[in-house]
């Protein structure tokens, strides 16, 4: 069954669905691109791996910081026995139970359009993740890569289907939109094409830049999304009578959502 939303479904932004949806979208885009790509190009699914701190704890390596348990643990029998063996003048303080932050291995997939003969990367397609849109290793690493691409001869397509977090830097004033697709052609920089859309809009299609003079195939992003939504059976898994995840919708979108919910 199709999504009740005409474009991006904000309920997919919650943690229970996002990771799987992100992976499905990457593969769905790869398949859609392959179907319209000339024979002298191919699509490769790449993975960026890094260690990221858990946002609910402190960073490893910061001195004099610990996460304490809510209450002290009572000393166990072995501890009492060891203490009895010490001289009466020795004082041993009972330790607090603490939790150490364990670095999380993060894997983020993205697409590369490459030339068959030389394996040269022609275009990079990124679907932003939650870690890309908040401070930390995920954003820093992605911003570094983004800067390198923008300083190269490689085209960049950046798909942002997350309402929360800090958008990637774009110079100048643009209308505030919930979602966006950015197409940066290397031969037109610093100018780029920005497609912004909201929850009441269809997901924008985009032209895929390749080598100079080569016709740019149209990638129908909404059709890709529709196929993913149907195959993953999100319609039977999502409770649309609940509120979508943060951030809070505008009053206009909230009113529109209530009308949509009443029709379900």
XYZ file of N, CA and C in Angstrom:
792
model
N 0.837 -1.194 0.000
C 0.000 0.000 0.000
C 0.874 1.247 0.000
N 0.433 2.319 -0.629
C 1.232 3.552 -0.673
C 1.204 4.285 0.649
N 2.173 5.158 0.832
C 2.223 6.004 2.018
C 1.074 7.005 1.972
N 0.522 7.364 3.127
C -0.517 8.403 3.131
C 0.035 9.783 2.813
N 1.355 9.925 2.827
C 1.970 11.214 2.519
C 2.299 11.280 1.022
N 2.177 12.452 0.428
C 2.469 12.581 -1.007
C 3.949 12.479 -1.331
N 4.806 12.688 -0.347
C 6.255 12.646 -0.577
C 6.948 11.892 0.531
N 7.924 12.534 1.175
C 8.631 11.906 2.279
C 7.682 11.692 3.453
N 7.810 10.541 4.087
C 6.983 10.200 5.244
C 7.761 10.550 6.511
N 7.345 11.572 7.287
C 8.114 11.977 8.467
C 8.182 10.903 9.546
N 7.266 9.945 9.529
C 7.301 8.874 10.526
C 8.508 7.956 10.323
N 9.067 7.950 9.131
C 10.249 7.129 8.862
C 11.511 7.738 9.466
N 11.410 8.961 9.975
C 12.577 9.605 10.578
C 12.844 9.104 11.993
N 11.922 8.360 12.579
C 12.162 7.851 13.924
C 13.155 6.696 13.877
N 13.870 6.512 14.997
C 14.989 5.575 15.038
C 14.585 4.157 14.676
N 13.362 3.754 14.978
C 12.938 2.387 14.717
C 12.943 2.046 13.232
N 12.832 3.056 12.374
C 12.720 2.808 10.940
C 13.874 3.389 10.117
N 14.536 4.429 10.631
C 15.432 5.191 9.775
C 16.594 4.375 9.209
N 17.278 3.602 10.042
C 18.472 2.892 9.582
C 18.141 1.958 8.417
N 17.075 1.193 8.568
C 16.674 0.286 7.495
C 16.227 1.065 6.256
N 15.461 2.131 6.477
C 15.008 2.944 5.348
C 16.186 3.553 4.603
N 17.178 4.057 5.336
C 18.364 4.651 4.717
C 19.063 3.636 3.824
N 19.247 2.406 4.303
C 19.909 1.363 3.509
C 19.084 1.004 2.282
N 17.774 0.882 2.475
C 16.900 0.561 1.340
C 16.919 1.672 0.290
N 16.975 2.924 0.760
C 16.984 4.049 -0.177
C 18.262 4.062 -1.002
N 19.397 3.790 -0.365
C 20.663 3.736 -1.096
C 20.600 2.691 -2.205
N 20.125 1.490 -1.868
C 20.033 0.417 -2.864
C 18.984 0.754 -3.922
N 17.864 1.332 -3.481
C 16.827 1.704 -4.441
C 17.313 2.736 -5.445
N 18.066 3.730 -4.964
C 18.624 4.734 -5.871
C 19.638 4.104 -6.822
N 20.477 3.207 -6.293
C 21.467 2.539 -7.148
C 20.777 1.787 -8.276
N 19.718 1.045 -7.962
C 18.995 0.283 -8.985
C 18.320 1.200 -9.996
N 17.729 2.303 -9.510
C 17.062 3.241 -10.415
C 18.065 3.897 -11.353
N 19.222 4.250 -10.823
C 20.254 4.887 -11.647
C 20.810 3.912 -12.676
N 21.066 2.684 -12.250
C 21.586 1.676 -13.183
C 20.658 1.486 -14.376
N 19.348 1.589 -14.136
C 18.384 1.334 -15.206
C 18.386 2.412 -16.279
N 18.930 3.603 -15.987
C 18.933 4.689 -16.968
C 20.346 5.139 -17.324
N 21.351 4.441 -16.804
C 22.738 4.864 -16.986
C 23.319 4.290 -18.277
N 24.120 5.109 -18.973
C 24.785 4.633 -20.173
C 25.766 3.505 -19.833
N 26.101 2.723 -20.853
C 26.909 1.518 -20.638
C 28.326 1.819 -20.169
N 28.817 3.034 -20.385
C 30.192 3.340 -19.979
C 30.287 3.896 -18.564
N 29.206 3.757 -17.763
C 29.223 4.130 -16.352
C 28.709 2.957 -15.520
N 29.065 2.953 -14.253
C 28.474 1.990 -13.321
C 28.327 2.627 -11.947
N 27.466 2.022 -11.133
C 27.187 2.532 -9.794
C 27.840 1.610 -8.770
N 28.533 2.200 -7.819
C 29.161 1.437 -6.746
C 28.597 1.908 -5.406
N 28.234 0.948 -4.545
C 27.799 1.261 -3.185
C 29.022 1.228 -2.285
N 29.353 2.356 -1.683
C 30.533 2.460 -0.825
C 30.089 2.634 0.630
N 31.005 2.356 1.540
C 30.716 2.475 2.971
C 31.790 3.300 3.652
N 31.356 4.274 4.426
C 32.246 5.092 5.241
C 32.129 4.597 6.685
N 33.252 4.205 7.286
C 33.246 3.647 8.640
C 34.074 4.530 9.568
N 33.539 4.799 10.741
C 34.267 5.589 11.731
C 33.740 5.258 13.121
N 34.491 5.636 14.139
C 34.059 5.472 15.519
C 33.425 6.762 15.993
N 32.270 6.650 16.608
C 31.553 7.825 17.085
C 31.201 7.628 18.538
N 31.254 8.726 19.298
C 30.861 8.650 20.695
C 29.361 8.471 20.798
N 28.941 7.822 21.876
C 27.522 7.724 22.184
C 27.057 9.076 22.686
N 26.032 9.638 22.083
C 25.603 10.991 22.451
C 25.011 11.085 23.849
N 24.732 9.939 24.471
C 24.163 9.961 25.814
C 25.237 9.911 26.897
N 26.524 9.856 26.516
C 27.591 9.769 27.488
C 28.670 10.772 27.137
N 29.730 10.819 27.972
C 30.832 11.731 27.703
C 31.833 11.060 26.782
N 32.678 11.853 26.172
C 33.686 11.334 25.266
C 34.788 10.600 26.017
N 35.271 9.514 25.420
C 36.440 8.839 25.971
C 37.641 9.769 25.862
N 38.468 9.808 26.895
C 39.688 10.594 26.823
C 39.605 11.934 27.496
N 38.419 12.360 27.935
C 38.306 13.606 28.676
C 38.626 13.296 30.136
N 39.658 13.894 30.719
C 40.054 13.532 32.072
C 39.058 13.995 33.124
N 39.072 13.278 34.262
C 38.306 13.669 35.446
C 36.799 13.692 35.223
N 36.308 12.856 34.313
C 34.874 12.788 34.076
C 34.451 11.330 34.139
N 33.380 11.038 34.849
C 32.845 9.686 34.891
C 31.337 9.764 34.940
N 30.672 8.718 34.460
C 29.229 8.633 34.549
C 28.915 7.733 35.729
N 28.359 8.282 36.820
C 28.118 7.524 38.033
C 26.768 6.840 37.979
N 26.677 5.698 38.674
C 25.381 5.051 38.811
C 24.519 5.886 39.750
N 23.223 5.629 39.746
C 22.310 6.446 40.541
C 22.473 6.209 42.028
N 22.995 5.055 42.437
C 23.241 4.784 43.848
C 24.456 3.906 43.978
N 25.100 3.949 45.133
C 26.288 3.142 45.358
C 25.898 1.691 45.551
N 26.750 0.790 45.072
C 26.530 -0.627 45.265
C 27.008 -1.027 46.651
N 26.293 -1.936 47.285
C 26.750 -2.443 48.580
C 27.973 -3.307 48.361
N 28.958 -3.294 49.272
C 30.150 -4.104 49.106
C 29.793 -5.583 49.105
N 30.443 -6.350 48.214
C 30.160 -7.772 48.172
C 31.012 -8.524 49.185
N 30.787 -9.837 49.291
C 31.470 -10.638 50.307
C 32.966 -10.654 50.104
N 33.415 -10.749 48.841
C 34.847 -10.785 48.571
C 35.513 -9.491 48.996
N 34.852 -8.370 48.746
C 35.415 -7.082 49.129
C 35.542 -6.988 50.642
N 34.536 -7.481 51.362
C 34.585 -7.430 52.825
C 35.724 -8.289 53.358
N 35.923 -9.460 52.721
C 37.000 -10.353 53.144
C 38.361 -9.709 52.942
N 38.544 -9.067 51.764
C 39.824 -8.421 51.475
C 40.087 -7.287 52.463
N 39.027 -6.564 52.801
C 39.198 -5.442 53.718
C 39.586 -5.926 55.105
N 39.043 -7.100 55.510
C 39.356 -7.635 56.829
C 40.815 -8.030 56.950
N 41.419 -8.394 55.816
C 42.811 -8.811 55.818
C 43.761 -7.639 56.000
N 43.290 -6.425 55.741
C 44.154 -5.260 55.864
C 44.272 -4.852 57.332
N 45.298 -4.114 57.643
C 45.493 -3.652 59.014
C 44.392 -2.688 59.398
N 44.187 -2.557 60.664
C 43.110 -1.701 61.139
C 43.344 -0.233 60.853
N 44.585 0.124 60.514
C 44.889 1.526 60.223
C 44.691 1.863 58.756
N 44.428 0.854 57.914
C 44.241 1.082 56.476
C 42.778 1.392 56.188
N 42.566 2.457 55.451
C 41.208 2.850 55.100
C 41.031 2.709 53.591
N 40.074 1.916 53.165
C 39.772 1.722 51.749
C 38.369 2.262 51.483
N 38.263 3.259 50.631
C 36.953 3.805 50.271
C 36.249 2.858 49.314
N 34.960 2.688 49.502
C 34.190 1.852 48.591
C 34.019 2.583 47.253
N 34.335 1.895 46.134
C 34.229 2.558 44.825
C 32.783 2.746 44.401
N 32.569 3.760 43.582
C 31.282 3.931 42.934
C 31.275 3.091 41.658
N 30.103 2.614 41.292
C 29.961 1.898 40.024
C 29.786 2.929 38.912
N 30.597 2.855 37.890
C 30.542 3.837 36.813
C 30.353 3.141 35.480
N 29.926 3.900 34.511
C 29.723 3.393 33.155
C 30.678 4.097 32.219
N 31.424 3.333 31.437
C 32.361 3.911 30.485
C 31.709 4.015 29.114
N 31.899 5.124 28.433
C 31.358 5.256 27.079
C 32.159 4.415 26.101
N 31.499 3.534 25.387
C 32.161 2.670 24.416
C 31.967 3.274 23.024
N 33.039 3.556 22.306
C 32.881 4.112 20.959
C 32.038 3.192 20.076
N 31.144 3.783 19.347
C 30.254 3.043 18.462
C 30.819 3.063 17.039
N 30.904 1.879 16.428
C 31.342 1.829 15.026
C 30.156 2.181 14.138
N 30.317 3.204 13.343
C 29.250 3.683 12.471
C 29.618 3.387 11.021
N 28.665 2.857 10.286
C 28.852 2.621 8.859
C 27.785 3.390 8.093
N 28.215 4.274 7.212
C 27.303 5.075 6.401
C 27.546 4.760 4.936
N 26.489 4.361 4.250
C 26.608 4.004 2.832
C 26.305 5.206 1.940
N 26.980 5.238 0.816
C 26.754 6.276 -0.180
C 27.038 5.682 -1.547
N 26.705 6.425 -2.591
C 26.863 5.922 -3.959
C 27.923 6.704 -4.715
N 28.613 6.000 -5.585
C 29.546 6.632 -6.519
C 29.212 6.185 -7.936
N 29.123 7.147 -8.849
C 28.985 6.862 -10.271
C 30.390 6.911 -10.859
N 30.819 5.822 -11.446
C 32.195 5.737 -11.940
C 32.240 5.453 -13.436
N 33.354 5.846 -14.029
C 33.617 5.561 -15.434
C 34.104 4.124 -15.556
N 33.527 3.371 -16.484
C 33.875 1.964 -16.640
C 35.341 1.769 -16.997
N 35.873 2.581 -17.904
C 37.241 2.380 -18.369
C 38.307 2.732 -17.358
N 38.108 3.843 -16.642
C 39.151 4.342 -15.747
C 38.825 4.195 -14.262
N 37.598 3.833 -13.927
C 37.114 3.775 -12.541
C 37.094 5.150 -11.865
N 37.227 6.200 -12.656
C 37.180 7.551 -12.104
C 35.804 7.830 -11.505
N 35.797 8.445 -10.325
C 34.535 8.806 -9.680
C 33.992 10.066 -10.342
N 32.853 9.949 -10.982
C 32.241 11.074 -11.691
C 31.281 11.842 -10.778
N 30.470 11.106 -10.026
C 29.447 11.715 -9.176
C 29.349 10.948 -7.855
N 29.206 11.675 -6.775
C 28.974 11.078 -5.461
C 27.557 11.440 -5.020
N 26.816 10.438 -4.528
C 25.463 10.661 -4.031
C 25.431 10.298 -2.553
N 25.085 11.269 -1.725
C 25.023 11.086 -0.282
C 23.581 11.259 0.197
N 23.126 10.333 1.051
C 21.860 10.487 1.759
C 22.225 10.756 3.212
N 21.970 11.970 3.680
C 22.425 12.371 5.012
C 21.798 11.509 6.106
N 22.605 11.217 7.123
C 22.157 10.443 8.278
C 21.990 11.375 9.471
N 21.345 10.896 10.541
C 21.214 11.738 11.741
C 22.557 12.213 12.282
N 23.591 11.389 12.231
C 24.894 11.785 12.759
C 25.544 12.871 11.901
N 25.167 12.966 10.633
C 25.690 14.032 9.791
C 25.099 15.389 10.165
N 23.933 15.384 10.825
C 23.213 16.631 11.072
C 23.288 17.110 12.518
N 24.116 16.456 13.327
C 24.355 16.961 14.674
C 25.845 16.956 14.940
N 26.278 17.729 15.904
C 27.708 17.866 16.173
C 28.302 16.533 16.604
N 29.553 16.321 16.231
C 30.227 15.080 16.573
C 31.043 14.563 15.417
N 31.562 13.348 15.576
C 32.447 12.769 14.568
C 31.753 12.613 13.224
N 30.478 12.197 13.242
C 29.768 11.969 11.987
C 29.690 13.216 11.130
N 29.386 14.350 11.735
C 29.300 15.599 10.971
C 30.678 16.074 10.537
N 31.652 15.998 11.448
C 33.001 16.463 11.117
C 33.588 15.684 9.947
N 33.454 14.370 9.987
C 34.000 13.530 8.924
C 33.285 13.807 7.605
N 31.955 13.944 7.667
C 31.231 14.218 6.426
C 31.559 15.596 5.872
N 31.643 16.604 6.724
C 31.968 17.955 6.252
C 33.350 17.989 5.594
N 34.284 17.219 6.131
C 35.625 17.152 5.528
C 35.550 16.537 4.139
N 34.803 15.447 4.024
C 34.644 14.813 2.712
C 33.918 15.739 1.743
N 32.866 16.396 2.228
C 32.092 17.308 1.383
C 32.971 18.415 0.822
N 33.837 18.975 1.672
C 34.726 20.051 1.237
C 35.684 19.557 0.156
N 36.185 18.331 0.301
C 37.110 17.776 -0.695
C 36.406 17.576 -2.035
N 35.170 17.096 -1.982
C 34.424 16.899 -3.231
C 34.164 18.232 -3.910
N 33.754 19.231 -3.132
C 33.437 20.539 -3.709
C 34.668 21.237 -4.277
N 35.861 20.798 -3.858
C 37.095 21.365 -4.394
C 37.663 20.510 -5.519
N 36.907 19.509 -5.950
C 37.394 18.576 -6.971
C 36.570 18.692 -8.248
N 36.808 17.777 -9.174
C 36.051 17.718 -10.420
C 34.887 16.733 -10.342
N 34.583 16.270 -9.139
C 33.503 15.307 -8.941
C 32.213 16.040 -8.609
N 31.118 15.622 -9.231
C 29.808 16.183 -8.917
C 29.340 15.638 -7.565
N 28.496 16.410 -6.863
C 27.948 15.979 -5.587
C 26.429 16.126 -5.600
N 25.756 15.051 -5.178
C 24.311 15.096 -4.939
C 24.092 14.766 -3.473
N 23.424 15.653 -2.779
C 23.235 15.529 -1.333
C 21.732 15.507 -1.046
N 21.256 14.379 -0.528
C 19.834 14.188 -0.265
C 19.590 14.256 1.235
N 18.765 15.182 1.659
C 18.474 15.382 3.078
C 16.983 15.132 3.310
N 16.672 13.984 3.903
C 15.289 13.626 4.200
C 15.046 13.586 5.705
N 15.763 14.437 6.416
C 15.625 14.542 7.864
C 15.272 15.984 8.236
N 14.194 16.172 8.970
C 13.776 17.524 9.356
C 14.610 18.071 10.503
N 15.089 17.183 11.380
C 15.789 17.669 12.567
C 17.263 17.910 12.261
N 17.938 18.581 13.171
C 19.377 18.779 13.043
C 19.727 20.041 12.274
N 21.031 20.219 12.103
C 21.567 21.402 11.427
C 21.846 21.091 9.960
N 21.203 21.794 9.034
C 21.453 21.537 7.609
C 22.905 21.824 7.239
N 23.349 21.243 6.135
C 24.683 21.530 5.629
C 24.755 22.982 5.148
N 25.946 23.532 5.209
C 26.132 24.955 4.907
C 25.865 25.239 3.431
N 25.022 26.227 3.210
C 24.764 26.758 1.867
C 24.801 28.273 1.978
N 25.553 28.907 1.106
C 25.662 30.361 1.177
C 24.428 31.018 0.583
N 24.094 32.183 1.139
C 22.948 32.922 0.630
C 21.663 32.505 1.321
N 20.590 33.191 0.997
C 19.285 32.950 1.589
C 18.469 32.023 0.707
N 17.928 30.965 1.319
C 17.041 30.057 0.602
C 15.799 29.842 1.454
N 14.657 29.549 0.833
C 13.441 29.319 1.619
C 13.626 28.130 2.557
N 13.075 28.249 3.766
C 13.166 27.152 4.733
C 12.281 25.998 4.272
N 12.881 24.829 4.104
C 12.166 23.641 3.679
C 12.511 22.482 4.602
N 11.572 21.558 4.757
C 11.806 20.415 5.634
C 12.852 19.477 5.059
N 12.827 19.284 3.745
C 13.713 18.342 3.074
C 14.344 19.006 1.856
N 15.403 18.393 1.360
C 16.063 18.997 0.198
C 16.909 17.985 -0.562
N 17.138 18.310 -1.815
C 18.108 17.606 -2.656
C 18.996 18.673 -3.288
N 20.291 18.550 -3.089
C 21.266 19.503 -3.627
C 22.050 18.829 -4.744
N 22.131 19.479 -5.896
C 22.917 18.964 -7.023
C 24.004 19.986 -7.334
N 25.251 19.607 -7.050
C 26.393 20.491 -7.282
C 27.228 19.933 -8.424
N 27.138 20.589 -9.585
C 27.941 20.181 -10.739
C 29.315 20.839 -10.644
N 30.345 20.059 -10.879
C 31.704 20.571 -10.676
C 32.025 21.752 -11.575
N 31.440 21.797 -12.776
C 31.759 22.865 -13.723
C 30.924 24.116 -13.503
N 30.015 24.094 -12.511
C 29.169 25.256 -12.245
C 29.392 25.836 -10.842
N 30.301 25.263 -10.087
C 30.545 25.752 -8.728
C 31.085 27.179 -8.727
N 30.671 27.960 -7.740
C 29.950 27.595 -6.514
C 28.433 27.528 -6.647
N 27.891 27.719 -7.856
C 26.446 27.658 -8.050
C 25.995 26.199 -8.051
N 24.882 25.913 -7.404
C 24.327 24.559 -7.360
C 22.807 24.635 -7.450
N 22.172 23.529 -7.773
C 20.711 23.449 -7.828
C 20.191 22.913 -6.502
N 19.251 23.628 -5.901
C 18.683 23.248 -4.617
C 17.192 22.985 -4.800
N 16.760 21.762 -4.503
C 15.350 21.395 -4.574
C 14.840 21.219 -3.140
N 13.998 22.144 -2.681
C 13.437 22.052 -1.343
C 11.983 21.637 -1.395
N 11.545 20.847 -0.420
C 10.150 20.396 -0.392
C 9.752 20.088 1.049
N 8.444 20.097 1.303
C 7.895 19.871 2.631
C 7.068 18.590 2.661
N 6.457 18.294 3.817
C 5.747 17.018 3.934
C 4.489 16.965 3.075
N 3.995 18.130 2.636
C 2.821 18.134 1.773
C 3.184 18.044 0.290
N 4.491 17.981 -0.013
C 4.969 17.960 -1.396
C 5.526 16.587 -1.764
N 5.531 16.305 -3.051
C 6.222 15.114 -3.542
C 7.729 15.310 -3.417
N 8.460 14.218 -3.329
C 9.916 14.292 -3.302
C 10.402 14.708 -4.693
N 11.298 15.657 -4.747
C 11.775 16.170 -6.032
C 12.592 15.128 -6.789
N 12.392 15.094 -8.092
C 13.303 14.343 -8.965
C 14.523 15.216 -9.214
N 15.581 14.636 -9.784
C 16.770 15.428 -10.104
C 17.479 14.852 -11.321
N 18.219 15.720 -12.006
C 19.037 15.293 -13.136
C 20.400 14.854 -12.628
N 20.865 13.725 -13.110
C 22.131 13.150 -12.656
C 23.274 13.647 -13.531
N 24.154 14.506 -13.010
C 25.271 15.006 -13.823
C 26.326 13.930 -14.054
N 26.815 13.875 -15.292
C 27.856 12.918 -15.652
C 29.017 13.690 -16.283
N 29.648 13.133 -17.292
C 30.735 13.844 -17.954
C 30.182 14.982 -18.806
N 30.997 16.004 -19.077
C 30.539 17.132 -19.894
C 30.015 16.660 -21.244
N 28.874 17.203 -21.636
C 28.295 16.871 -22.936
C 27.429 15.629 -22.950
N 27.432 14.862 -21.853
C 26.623 13.645 -21.783
C 25.238 13.998 -21.251
N 24.165 13.552 -21.909
C 22.815 13.852 -21.418
C 22.633 13.376 -19.974
N 21.955 14.190 -19.174
C 21.761 13.865 -17.769
C 20.441 13.116 -17.591
N 20.490 11.860 -17.151
C 19.239 11.123 -16.932
C 18.474 11.664 -15.747
N 17.140 11.588 -15.820
C 16.276 12.045 -14.743
C 16.069 10.901 -13.746
N 16.322 11.177 -12.470
C 16.126 10.181 -11.424
C 14.831 10.518 -10.689
N 13.860 9.639 -10.797
C 12.538 9.845 -10.196
C 12.589 9.367 -8.745
N 12.962 10.252 -7.849
C 13.153 9.893 -6.444
C 11.857 9.451 -5.785
N 10.749 10.065 -6.152
C 9.474 9.687 -5.539
C 9.094 8.246 -5.876
N 9.325 7.834 -7.111
C 9.028 6.451 -7.492
C 9.907 5.470 -6.731
N 11.172 5.837 -6.543
C 12.074 5.001 -5.739
C 11.523 4.863 -4.326
N 11.126 5.985 -3.735
C 10.573 5.964 -2.379
C 9.318 5.097 -2.313
N 8.425 5.255 -3.275
C 7.171 4.500 -3.260
C 7.419 2.995 -3.267
N 8.394 2.569 -4.067
C 8.715 1.150 -4.135
C 9.256 0.631 -2.810
N 10.127 1.428 -2.184
C 10.695 1.038 -0.887
C 9.587 0.939 0.162
N 8.722 1.931 0.204
C 7.649 1.964 1.191
C 6.758 0.734 1.063
N 6.429 0.384 -0.165
C 5.539 -0.745 -0.392
C 6.211 -2.066 -0.024
N 7.460 -2.252 -0.458
C 8.150 -3.527 -0.194
C 8.435 -3.724 1.292
N 8.708 -2.639 2.011
C 9.000 -2.739 3.443
C 7.732 -2.829 4.288
N 6.559 -2.660 3.676
C 5.274 -2.774 4.359
C 5.159 -1.807 5.543
N 5.639 -0.605 5.323
C 5.572 0.391 6.395
C 4.136 0.738 6.766
N 3.221 0.645 5.819
C 1.830 1.009 6.078
C 1.255 0.176 7.219
N 1.631 -1.092 7.306
C 1.103 -1.959 8.358
C 1.937 -1.913 9.632
N 3.058 -1.202 9.610
C 3.966 -1.163 10.762
C 3.925 0.167 11.523
N 3.499 1.221 10.854
C 3.535 2.555 11.458
C 2.158 2.927 11.997
N 2.135 3.452 13.208
C 0.898 3.954 13.799
C 0.766 5.435 13.460
N -0.031 5.725 12.461
C -0.155 7.097 11.981
C -1.081 7.952 12.850
N -1.683 7.344 13.876
C -2.504 8.138 14.784
C -1.660 8.793 15.869
N -0.403 8.374 15.969
C 0.530 9.019 16.886
C 1.157 10.235 16.208
N 1.802 11.062 17.006
C 2.500 12.216 16.445
C 3.813 11.765 15.795
N 4.237 12.419 14.723
C 5.534 12.090 14.121
C 6.663 12.501 15.045
N 7.863 11.989 14.806
C 8.996 12.340 15.680
C 9.344 13.820 15.561
N 10.108 14.360 16.536
C 10.526 15.769 16.478
C 11.356 16.027 15.233
N 11.445 17.310 14.809
C 10.895 18.504 15.463
C 9.396 18.669 15.213
N 8.801 19.540 16.013
C 7.371 19.766 15.932
C 7.004 20.375 14.589
N 5.898 19.915 14.032
C 5.428 20.447 12.759
C 4.914 21.880 12.925
N 4.938 22.618 11.841
C 4.352 23.954 11.854
C 2.841 23.830 12.046
N 2.213 24.922 12.415
C 0.764 24.889 12.628
C 0.028 24.466 11.357
N 0.503 24.966 10.223
C -0.136 24.604 8.950
C -0.012 23.112 8.679
N 1.203 22.573 8.862
C 1.421 21.144 8.627
C 0.684 20.298 9.658
N 0.606 20.780 10.901
C -0.100 20.042 11.945
C -1.589 19.937 11.618
N -2.170 21.037 11.153
C -3.581 21.030 10.756
C -3.793 20.078 9.582
N -2.890 20.120 8.623
C -2.984 19.224 7.458
C -2.863 17.763 7.885
N -1.951 17.478 8.842
C -1.760 16.111 9.317
C -3.023 15.594 10.005
N -3.690 16.440 10.784
C -4.912 16.009 11.460
C -5.978 15.625 10.448
N -6.077 16.362 9.365
C -7.035 16.012 8.316
C -6.661 14.688 7.671
N -5.354 14.480 7.471
C -4.882 13.219 6.888
C -5.195 12.055 7.817
N -4.941 12.236 9.117
C -5.187 11.172 10.091
C -6.680 10.825 10.172
N -7.525 11.825 10.068
C -8.979 11.574 10.169
C -9.495 10.766 8.984
N -8.744 10.764 7.890
C -9.159 10.044 6.686
C -8.623 8.607 6.662
N -7.757 8.266 7.608
C -7.171 6.919 7.621
C -8.159 5.894 8.178
